[in-house]
Coordinates of C-alpha atoms and ligand atoms in Angstrom, one line a residue:
X153 CA 12.9 -49.6 7.5
X154 CA 9.5 -49.9 9.2
X155 CA 6.3 -51.0 7.7
X156 CA 3.9 -48.7 5.8
X157 CA 1.2 -49.2 8.3
X158 CA -0.3 -47.4 11.3
X159 CA -1.1 -49.3 14.5
X160 CA -3.9 -47.8 16.4
X161 CA -4.8 -48.8 19.9
X162 CA -8.4 -48.1 21.0
X163 CA -8.1 -47.3 24.7
X164 CA -11.8 -47.9 25.1
X165 CA -11.4 -51.6 24.4
X166 CA -7.7 -52.2 24.5
X167 CA -7.8 -53.6 20.9
X168 CA -5.2 -52.8 18.4
X169 CA -5.7 -52.3 14.6
X170 CA -3.1 -52.1 11.8
X171 CA -4.1 -49.9 8.9
X172 CA -2.1 -49.4 5.7
X173 CA -0.4 -46.1 4.9
X174 CA -0.4 -45.3 1.2
X175 CA 0.8 -42.0 -0.4
X176 CA 1.1 -40.4 3.0
X177 CA -2.5 -41.1 3.9
X178 CA -4.7 -43.6 5.7
X179 CA -8.1 -44.4 4.3
X180 CA -10.9 -42.9 6.5
X181 CA -12.9 -46.1 5.8
X182 CA -10.2 -48.2 7.5
X183 CA -11.2 -46.6 10.8
X184 CA -14.8 -47.8 10.5
X185 CA -13.8 -51.3 11.8
X186 CA -12.8 -49.6 15.1
X187 CA -15.8 -50.1 17.4
X188 CA -16.4 -49.7 21.1
X189 CA -19.2 -52.3 21.0
X190 CA -20.8 -54.6 18.4
X191 CA -23.6 -52.1 17.7
X192 CA -21.2 -49.1 17.4
X193 CA -21.2 -47.5 13.9
X194 CA -17.4 -47.4 13.9
X195 CA -14.9 -44.6 14.1
X196 CA -15.1 -41.6 11.7
X197 CA -12.8 -38.6 11.2
X198 CA -14.1 -35.1 12.0
X199 CA -12.6 -32.5 9.6
X200 CA -14.7 -29.4 9.2
X201 CA -13.6 -27.4 6.2
X202 CA -11.5 -30.4 5.1
X203 CA -8.2 -29.0 6.4
X204 CA -6.5 -32.4 6.5
X205 CA -8.5 -34.6 4.2
X206 CA -7.5 -35.5 0.7
X207 CA -10.8 -35.9 -1.3
X208 CA -9.2 -37.2 -4.5
X209 CA -6.0 -38.3 -6.2
X210 CA -5.0 -35.8 -8.9
X211 CA -2.3 -35.4 -11.5
X212 CA -3.0 -31.7 -12.4
X213 CA -1.6 -29.2 -9.9
X214 CA 1.1 -29.5 -7.3
X215 CA 1.4 -26.9 -4.5
X216 CA 4.0 -26.8 -1.7
X217 CA 2.5 -24.2 0.5
X218 CA 5.6 -24.0 2.8
X219 CA 8.0 -23.5 0.0
X220 CA 5.7 -21.4 -2.2
X221 CA 5.8 -23.8 -5.1
X222 CA 3.0 -24.1 -7.7
X223 CA 3.3 -26.4 -10.7
X224 CA 0.8 -27.3 -13.4
X225 CA 1.4 -30.9 -14.6
X226 CA 4.9 -30.6 -13.3
X227 CA 5.8 -27.3 -15.0
X228 CA 6.6 -24.4 -12.6
X229 CA 4.2 -21.5 -12.8
X230 CA 7.0 -19.1 -13.3
X231 CA 8.1 -20.8 -16.5
X232 CA 4.6 -21.0 -17.9
X233 CA 3.9 -17.4 -17.0
X234 CA 7.2 -16.3 -18.6
X235 CA 7.1 -18.3 -21.8
X236 CA 3.6 -19.7 -22.3
X237 CA 0.1 -18.4 -23.2
X238 CA -3.2 -19.1 -21.6
X239 CA -4.6 -21.4 -24.2
X240 CA -1.5 -23.5 -24.2
X241 CA -1.7 -23.7 -20.4
X242 CA -5.4 -24.7 -20.5
X243 CA -4.5 -27.5 -23.0
X244 CA -1.7 -28.6 -20.6
X245 CA -4.0 -28.7 -17.6
X246 CA -6.7 -30.6 -19.4
X247 CA -4.5 -33.0 -21.4
X248 CA -1.4 -33.5 -19.2
X249 CA 1.2 -32.5 -21.8
X250 CA 2.1 -29.2 -23.5
X251 CA 0.7 -29.3 -27.1
X252 CA 2.8 -29.8 -30.2
X253 CA 2.3 -27.1 -32.8
X254 CA -0.4 -29.0 -34.7
X255 CA -2.2 -29.8 -31.4
X256 CA -2.0 -26.2 -30.4
X257 CA -3.4 -25.0 -33.7
X258 CA -6.3 -27.5 -33.6
X259 CA -7.0 -26.6 -30.0
X260 CA -7.0 -22.8 -30.6
X261 CA -9.1 -23.3 -33.7
X262 CA -11.7 -25.3 -31.8
X263 CA -11.8 -22.7 -28.9
X264 CA -12.0 -19.8 -31.4
X265 CA -14.9 -21.3 -33.3
X266 CA -17.0 -21.8 -30.2
X267 CA -16.9 -18.2 -28.9
X268 CA -20.3 -17.2 -30.3
X269 CA -23.4 -17.6 -28.1
X270 CA -27.0 -18.3 -29.1
X271 CA -28.9 -15.1 -29.8
X272 CA -31.3 -16.0 -27.0
X273 CA -28.5 -15.6 -24.5
X274 CA -28.4 -12.0 -25.4
X275 CA -32.0 -11.6 -24.5
X276 CA -31.5 -13.6 -21.3
X277 CA -28.7 -11.3 -20.2
X278 CA -30.6 -8.2 -21.3
X279 CA -33.3 -9.2 -18.8
X280 CA -31.1 -8.5 -15.8
X281 CA -31.4 -5.3 -13.9
X282 CA -29.2 -2.5 -15.2
X283 CA -27.0 -2.7 -12.1
X284 CA -26.8 -6.5 -11.8
X285 CA -23.4 -7.7 -10.6
X286 CA -21.6 -9.3 -13.5
X287 CA -20.6 -12.3 -11.5
X288 CA -24.3 -13.1 -10.7
X289 CA -25.1 -12.7 -14.4
X290 CA -22.2 -14.9 -15.4
X291 CA -23.2 -17.6 -12.9
X292 CA -26.9 -17.7 -14.1
X293 CA -26.0 -17.6 -17.8
X294 CA -23.5 -20.4 -17.5
X295 CA -26.2 -22.5 -15.7
X296 CA -28.6 -21.5 -18.5
X297 CA -26.2 -22.9 -21.1
X298 CA -27.2 -26.4 -19.9
X299 CA -30.6 -25.8 -21.5
X300 CA -29.0 -24.8 -24.8
X301 CA -26.9 -28.0 -24.9
X302 CA -29.0 -30.7 -23.3
X303 CA -26.7 -33.4 -24.7
X304 CA -24.1 -32.2 -22.2
X305 CA -25.8 -34.5 -19.6
X306 CA -24.1 -37.5 -21.2
X307 CA -21.2 -37.1 -18.9
X308 CA -19.7 -40.6 -19.4
X309 CA -19.2 -39.9 -23.1
X310 CA -15.7 -38.5 -23.4
X311 CA -16.1 -36.9 -26.8
X312 CA -19.3 -35.2 -25.5
X313 CA -17.3 -33.9 -22.5
X314 CA -14.7 -32.6 -24.8
X315 CA -17.3 -30.7 -26.8
X316 CA -18.6 -29.0 -23.7
X317 CA -15.0 -28.1 -22.7
X318 CA -14.4 -26.3 -26.0
X319 CA -17.7 -24.5 -25.6
X320 CA -17.2 -23.4 -22.0
X321 CA -13.6 -22.2 -22.3
X322 CA -14.6 -20.4 -25.6
X323 CA -17.8 -18.8 -24.3
X324 CA -16.6 -17.5 -20.9
X325 CA -15.0 -14.3 -22.3
X326 CA -18.0 -13.6 -24.5
X327 CA -20.4 -14.0 -21.5
X328 CA -18.1 -12.0 -19.2
X329 CA -17.9 -9.1 -21.7
X330 CA -21.7 -9.2 -22.3
X331 CA -22.3 -9.1 -18.6
X332 CA -20.1 -6.0 -18.3
X333 CA -21.5 -4.2 -21.3
X334 CA -25.1 -4.8 -20.0
X335 CA -24.1 -3.2 -16.7
X336 CA -22.8 0.0 -18.5
X337 CA -25.6 0.1 -21.1
X338 CA -23.3 -0.6 -24.0
X339 CA -24.2 -2.8 -27.1
X340 CA -22.8 -6.3 -27.1
X341 CA -19.7 -6.8 -29.2
X342 CA -19.5 -10.1 -31.0
X343 CA -16.2 -12.1 -30.9
X344 CA -13.5 -11.5 -33.5
X345 CA -12.0 -14.9 -34.2
X346 CA -8.9 -13.4 -35.8
X347 CA -7.8 -12.1 -32.4
X348 CA -6.1 -14.1 -29.6
X349 CA -8.1 -15.3 -26.6
X350 CA -7.2 -12.4 -24.5
X351 CA -7.1 -9.8 -27.3
X352 CA -10.6 -10.8 -28.3
X353 CA -11.8 -10.5 -24.7
X354 CA -10.3 -7.0 -24.4
X355 CA -12.0 -5.9 -27.6
X356 CA -15.4 -7.4 -26.6
X357 CA -15.1 -5.5 -23.3
X358 CA -13.9 -2.1 -24.3
X359 CA -14.5 -1.5 -28.0
X360 CA -16.7 1.5 -28.9
X361 CA -16.0 1.9 -32.6
X362 CA -12.4 1.1 -33.6
X363 CA -10.3 -0.7 -31.0
X364 CA -6.7 -1.7 -31.3
X365 CA -5.6 -4.3 -28.7
X366 CA -2.6 -3.0 -26.8
X367 CA 0.0 -5.9 -26.9
X368 CA 1.3 -5.1 -23.3
X369 CA -2.1 -5.3 -21.8
X370 CA -3.0 -8.4 -23.9
X371 CA 0.2 -10.1 -22.6
X372 CA -0.5 -9.0 -19.0
X373 CA -4.0 -10.6 -19.2
X374 CA -2.5 -13.7 -20.7
X375 CA -0.2 -14.0 -17.7
X376 CA -2.9 -13.3 -15.2
X377 CA -5.0 -16.0 -16.9
X378 CA -2.2 -18.5 -16.7
X379 CA -1.7 -17.7 -13.0
X380 CA -5.4 -18.3 -12.3
X381 CA -6.0 -21.4 -14.4
X382 CA -5.9 -24.0 -11.6
X383 CA -5.2 -24.3 -7.9
X384 CA -6.0 -27.8 -6.9
X385 CA -8.8 -28.5 -4.4
X386 CA -9.8 -25.0 -3.4
X387 CA -13.4 -24.0 -2.5
X388 CA -14.7 -23.6 -6.1
X389 CA -12.9 -26.6 -7.4
X390 CA -14.3 -28.7 -4.6
X391 CA -17.8 -27.3 -5.5
X392 CA -17.2 -28.3 -9.1
X393 CA -16.2 -31.8 -8.1
X394 CA -18.9 -32.1 -5.4
X395 CA -21.7 -31.0 -7.7
X396 CA -20.2 -32.8 -10.7
X397 CA -20.1 -36.0 -8.7
X398 CA -23.9 -36.2 -9.0
X399 CA -23.3 -36.6 -12.8
X400 CA -25.1 -33.4 -13.6
X401 CA -24.0 -31.6 -16.8
X402 CA -20.8 -29.5 -16.6
X403 CA -22.6 -26.1 -17.1
X404 CA -24.6 -26.7 -13.9
X405 CA -21.5 -27.7 -11.9
X406 CA -19.5 -24.8 -13.4
X407 CA -22.3 -22.4 -12.3
X408 CA -21.9 -23.9 -8.8
X409 CA -18.1 -23.4 -8.9
X410 CA -18.7 -19.8 -10.0
X411 CA -21.0 -19.3 -7.0
X412 CA -18.2 -20.6 -4.7
X413 CA -15.7 -18.3 -6.4
X414 CA -18.0 -15.3 -5.9
X415 CA -17.5 -15.3 -2.1
X416 CA -15.2 -12.6 -0.5
X417 CA -13.0 -15.3 1.1
X418 CA -12.2 -16.8 -2.3
X419 CA -12.4 -15.1 -5.7
X420 CA -14.2 -12.0 -4.3
X421 CA -11.0 -11.2 -2.4
X422 CA -9.4 -9.0 -5.1
X423 CA -12.6 -6.9 -5.2
X424 CA -12.3 -6.6 -1.4
X425 CA -8.7 -5.6 -1.6
X426 CA -9.5 -2.7 -3.8
X427 CA -12.3 -1.6 -1.5
X428 CA -10.0 -1.9 1.5
X429 CA -7.2 0.1 -0.2
X430 CA -9.7 2.9 -1.1
X431 CA -11.0 2.9 2.5
X432 CA -7.5 3.2 3.9
X433 CA -7.1 6.1 1.5
X434 CA -3.5 7.1 2.2
X435 CA -0.3 5.7 3.6
X436 CA -0.7 7.6 6.8
X437 CA -3.8 5.6 7.7
X438 CA -2.0 2.3 7.4
X439 CA -0.8 1.9 11.0
X440 CA -4.3 2.6 12.3
X441 CA -5.8 0.0 9.9
X442 CA -3.2 -2.6 10.9
X443 CA -4.0 -1.9 14.5
X444 CA -7.7 -2.5 13.8
X445 CA -6.9 -5.8 12.1
X446 CA -4.8 -7.0 15.0
X447 CA -7.3 -6.0 17.7
X448 CA -10.4 -7.3 15.9
X449 CA -9.8 -10.9 16.8
X450 CA -10.1 -12.0 13.1
X451 CA -13.1 -9.9 12.3
X452 CA -11.3 -7.3 10.3
X453 CA -8.9 -8.9 7.8
X454 CA -6.1 -7.6 5.7
X455 CA -7.7 -8.7 2.4
X456 CA -5.3 -10.3 -0.1
X457 CA -3.2 -11.7 2.7
X458 CA -3.1 -15.2 4.0
X459 CA -3.9 -18.5 2.4
X460 CA -5.1 -21.9 3.6
X461 CA -2.2 -23.6 1.8
X462 CA 0.5 -21.0 1.3
X463 CA 2.4 -20.3 4.4
X464 CA 5.0 -18.4 2.4
X465 CA 4.8 -15.8 -0.4
X466 CA 2.2 -16.9 -2.9
X467 CA 4.4 -17.5 -6.1
X468 CA 1.6 -16.0 -8.2
X469 CA 1.7 -12.8 -6.2
X470 CA 5.4 -12.4 -7.0
X471 CA 4.8 -12.7 -10.8
X472 CA 1.8 -10.3 -10.6
X473 CA 3.9 -7.7 -8.8
X474 CA 6.2 -7.7 -11.8
X475 CA 3.4 -7.5 -14.3
X476 CA 2.0 -4.5 -12.5
X477 CA 5.1 -2.5 -13.4
X478 CA 4.7 -3.4 -17.1
X479 CA 1.0 -2.5 -17.1
X480 CA 1.6 0.8 -15.4
X481 CA 4.1 1.8 -18.0
X482 CA 1.1 1.8 -20.4
X483 CA -1.7 2.9 -18.2
X484 CA 0.1 5.2 -15.8
X485 CA 0.4 4.3 -12.1
X486 CA -2.6 3.3 -10.1
X487 CA -2.4 5.5 -7.0
X488 CA -3.6 2.6 -4.8
X489 CA -0.3 0.8 -5.6
X490 CA 1.7 3.0 -3.2
X491 CA -0.7 2.1 -0.4
X492 CA -0.5 -1.6 -1.3
X493 CA 3.3 -1.7 -1.3
X494 CA 3.5 0.1 2.0
X495 CA 0.8 -2.1 3.5
X496 CA 2.7 -5.1 2.4
X497 CA 6.0 -3.8 3.8
X498 CA 4.4 -3.0 7.2
X499 CA 2.5 -6.3 7.4
X500 CA 5.5 -8.4 6.5
X501 CA 7.5 -6.9 9.3
X502 CA 4.7 -7.1 11.9
X503 CA 4.8 -9.9 14.4
X504 CA 1.0 -10.6 14.1
X505 CA 1.4 -11.5 10.4
X506 CA 4.8 -13.1 10.7
X507 CA 3.7 -15.4 13.5
X508 CA 0.6 -16.5 11.5
X509 CA 2.6 -16.8 8.3
X510 CA 0.3 -14.4 6.5
X511 CA 1.8 -13.3 3.1
X512 CA 0.3 -11.6 0.1
X513 CA -1.8 -14.0 -2.0
X514 CA -2.7 -13.8 -5.7
X515 CA -5.4 -11.3 -5.0
X516 CA -3.3 -8.6 -3.3
X517 CA -2.0 -7.0 -6.5
X518 CA -4.3 -8.4 -9.3
X519 CA -7.1 -5.9 -8.6
X520 CA -4.8 -3.0 -8.8
X521 CA -3.7 -4.2 -12.3
X522 CA -7.2 -4.9 -13.5
X523 CA -8.3 -1.5 -12.3
X524 CA -5.5 0.2 -14.2
X525 CA -6.5 -1.7 -17.3
X526 CA -9.9 -0.2 -17.1
X527 CA -11.9 -3.1 -15.5
X528 CA -14.4 -2.0 -13.0
X529 CA -14.2 -3.6 -9.5
X530 CA -17.3 -5.7 -10.1
X531 CA -15.6 -7.5 -12.9
X532 CA -12.7 -8.7 -10.8
X533 CA -14.2 -12.1 -9.7
X534 CA -15.4 -12.6 -13.3
X535 CA -11.8 -12.1 -14.5
X536 CA -10.8 -14.9 -12.1
X537 CA -13.6 -17.2 -13.3
X538 CA -12.7 -17.0 -17.0
X539 CA -9.4 -18.8 -16.8
X540 CA -10.3 -20.9 -13.8
X541 CA -12.9 -22.7 -16.0
X542 CA -10.0 -24.7 -17.6
X543 CA -9.0 -25.8 -14.1
X544 CA -12.5 -26.7 -13.0
X545 CA -13.1 -28.7 -16.2
X546 CA -9.9 -30.6 -16.0
X547 CA -10.6 -31.5 -12.4
X548 CA -14.1 -32.5 -13.4
X549 CA -12.8 -34.6 -16.3
X550 CA -10.3 -36.3 -14.1
X551 CA -13.0 -37.1 -11.6
X552 CA -15.3 -38.6 -14.3
X553 CA -12.5 -41.1 -15.2
X554 CA -11.6 -41.9 -11.6
X555 CA -13.0 -45.3 -10.7
X556 CA -12.5 -44.5 -7.0
X557 CA -14.9 -41.6 -7.0
X558 CA -18.6 -41.7 -6.3
X559 CA -21.2 -39.1 -5.5
X560 CA -19.8 -36.8 -2.8
X561 CA -21.5 -37.4 0.5
X562 CA -19.8 -36.5 3.8
X563 CA -20.9 -37.8 7.2
X564 CA -22.0 -35.7 10.1
X565 CA -21.8 -35.8 13.9
X566 CA -25.5 -35.5 15.0
X567 CA -25.9 -33.4 18.1
X568 CA -29.6 -32.7 17.8
X569 CA -32.6 -33.9 19.9
X570 CA -33.1 -37.6 20.6
X571 CA -36.3 -39.2 19.2
X572 CA -39.4 -37.5 20.6
X573 CA -43.2 -37.7 19.9
X574 CA -45.0 -35.3 17.7
X575 CA -47.3 -32.8 19.5
X576 CA -50.2 -31.5 17.4
X577 CA -50.1 -27.7 16.8
X578 CA -52.9 -26.7 19.2
X579 CA -51.4 -28.8 22.0
X580 CA -48.0 -27.0 21.9
Ligands
LIG628 N1 -5.8 -10.7 8.0 C1 -5.7 -10.8 9.3 N2 -5.6 -11.9 10.0 C2 -5.8 -13.1 9.3 C3 -5.9 -13.0 7.9 C4 -5.9 -11.8 7.2 N3 -6.1 -11.7 5.9 N4 -6.0 -14.3 7.4 C5 -5.9 -15.1 8.5 N5 -5.7 -14.3 9.6 C6 -5.5 -14.8 11.0 C7 -6.8 -15.4 11.6 O1 -7.5 -14.4 12.3 C8 -6.3 -16.4 12.5 O2 -5.8 -15.8 13.7 P1 -5.9 -16.6 15.1 O3 -5.0 -17.8 15.0 O4 -5.4 -15.6 16.1 O5 -7.3 -16.9 15.3 C9 -5.1 -17.0 11.7 O6 -4.6 -15.9 10.9 C10 -5.4 -18.2 10.9 O7 -6.5 -17.8 10.0 P2 -7.6 -18.8 9.5 O8 -8.8 -18.1 9.2 O9 -7.7 -20.0 10.4 O10 -6.9 -19.4 8.2 P3 -7.6 -20.1 7.0 O11 -6.6 -21.0 6.4 O12 -8.9 -20.7 7.4 O13 -8.0 -18.9 6.0 C11 -8.1 -17.3 4.2 C12 -7.4 -18.6 4.8 C13 -9.6 -17.5 4.2 C14 -7.6 -17.1 2.8 C15 -7.7 -16.2 5.2 O14 -6.3 -16.0 5.3 C16 -8.4 -14.8 4.8 O15 -9.5 -14.6 5.2 N6 -7.7 -14.0 4.0 C17 -8.3 -12.8 3.5 C18 -9.2 -13.1 2.3 C19 -8.3 -13.4 1.1 O16 -7.4 -12.7 0.7 N7 -8.8 -14.4 0.4 C20 -8.1 -14.9 -0.9 C21 -7.5 -16.2 -0.7 S1 -6.7 -16.6 -2.2 C22 -7.9 -17.1 -3.2 O17 -9.0 -17.5 -2.9 C23 -7.6 -17.1 -4.6

């Protein structure tokens, strides 16, 4: 058995260095001692987009992208989606263990009793343009919550953090539904605390007069929320951690995470999938579209396909495909499903996608289900943000207790001009 170290020889100087290997990594700071001369800054790593850099140690979510495995706190996503509910999953992610019955009841009570928002929030949301994108409204309103709860800035106080966690998880469905109703000119519906987390959200979204929550749709949403709760160090979670590392309040860092999720390469992808399927229009047009993707040199992408981490079928996509069938029994089939299934079949047998290990990701089918349930396309990223808040907050909470963390501050390789003298404006 060899040693858990790495020996590096600097061919510029002929010197050798031995650095420890721990948990499959070397510390980037251990490279700083490697210098070509005494006044050399020392060696750094260059890793744009952090494709091979661990930024933290975490105990929350495990992904094996090659095998298509996703576990929250050790529990396989398939088991949680089959047997659990979203609030239980959020508790698990945040606290590390599944709740006992009394713990679950207390947790659900606390979430349920924080669903209301200050009346001023209504006015704030009412001030948006009639056609404002609900994700933009959500992002701004979550940021505005920091002004309603200024005590949230005491981020080293654990109980205080817990209070903001209750509030954020509880208020997300209320804000999301208000954003939607504003965009369609409907009155806001206040939360009904007798309903489940998802049932209440469906009612706040769709009720005009009497509204009975359909149990199949409620359960489908529950599963979709479980699948979206956390996904380790993705773009929005990194934003949450990066911004949160400045010790700003969690509403401000959650707003930053929502901004990251808004992008079409991240949480905006399910919206783009729907637009893409509509544009393709019919099964006959699929081969021409696939040809466009392949010939575009990466410009045209098959949205909902490919993943930075999964180089196999995204396990969440498998579960979503099954849920789709249950939802369509209630809502009738979404005509875009046929196109999606055929697109998937063709892509999975095409050498371009096979060679690059491009498989359907979580977004490929989720939009089709959301649309069948009556959610407009603009709401898709919002539907992603609601459950992901529990993941963002648990990652933030973990970071706040992690003594190895400090304010996030990457290095750069400066390639700009050398020092030069200022030339006054009229002499240039
Ligand atoms: N369609 C066509 N080609 C693709 C796709 C795609 N969806 N995704 C990647 N490729 C190709 C790239 O063009 C590249 O080809 P090349 O090697 O010939 O240059 C190769 O596959 C590798 O792609 P990268 O962009 O380097 O992979 P990366 O890990 O950076 O990207 C990403 C991952 C952003 C998810 C990408 O696959 C993509 O854009 N997918 C479509 C958008 C999408 O569905 N996003 C949702 C992700 S899941 C989530 O956020 C919840």
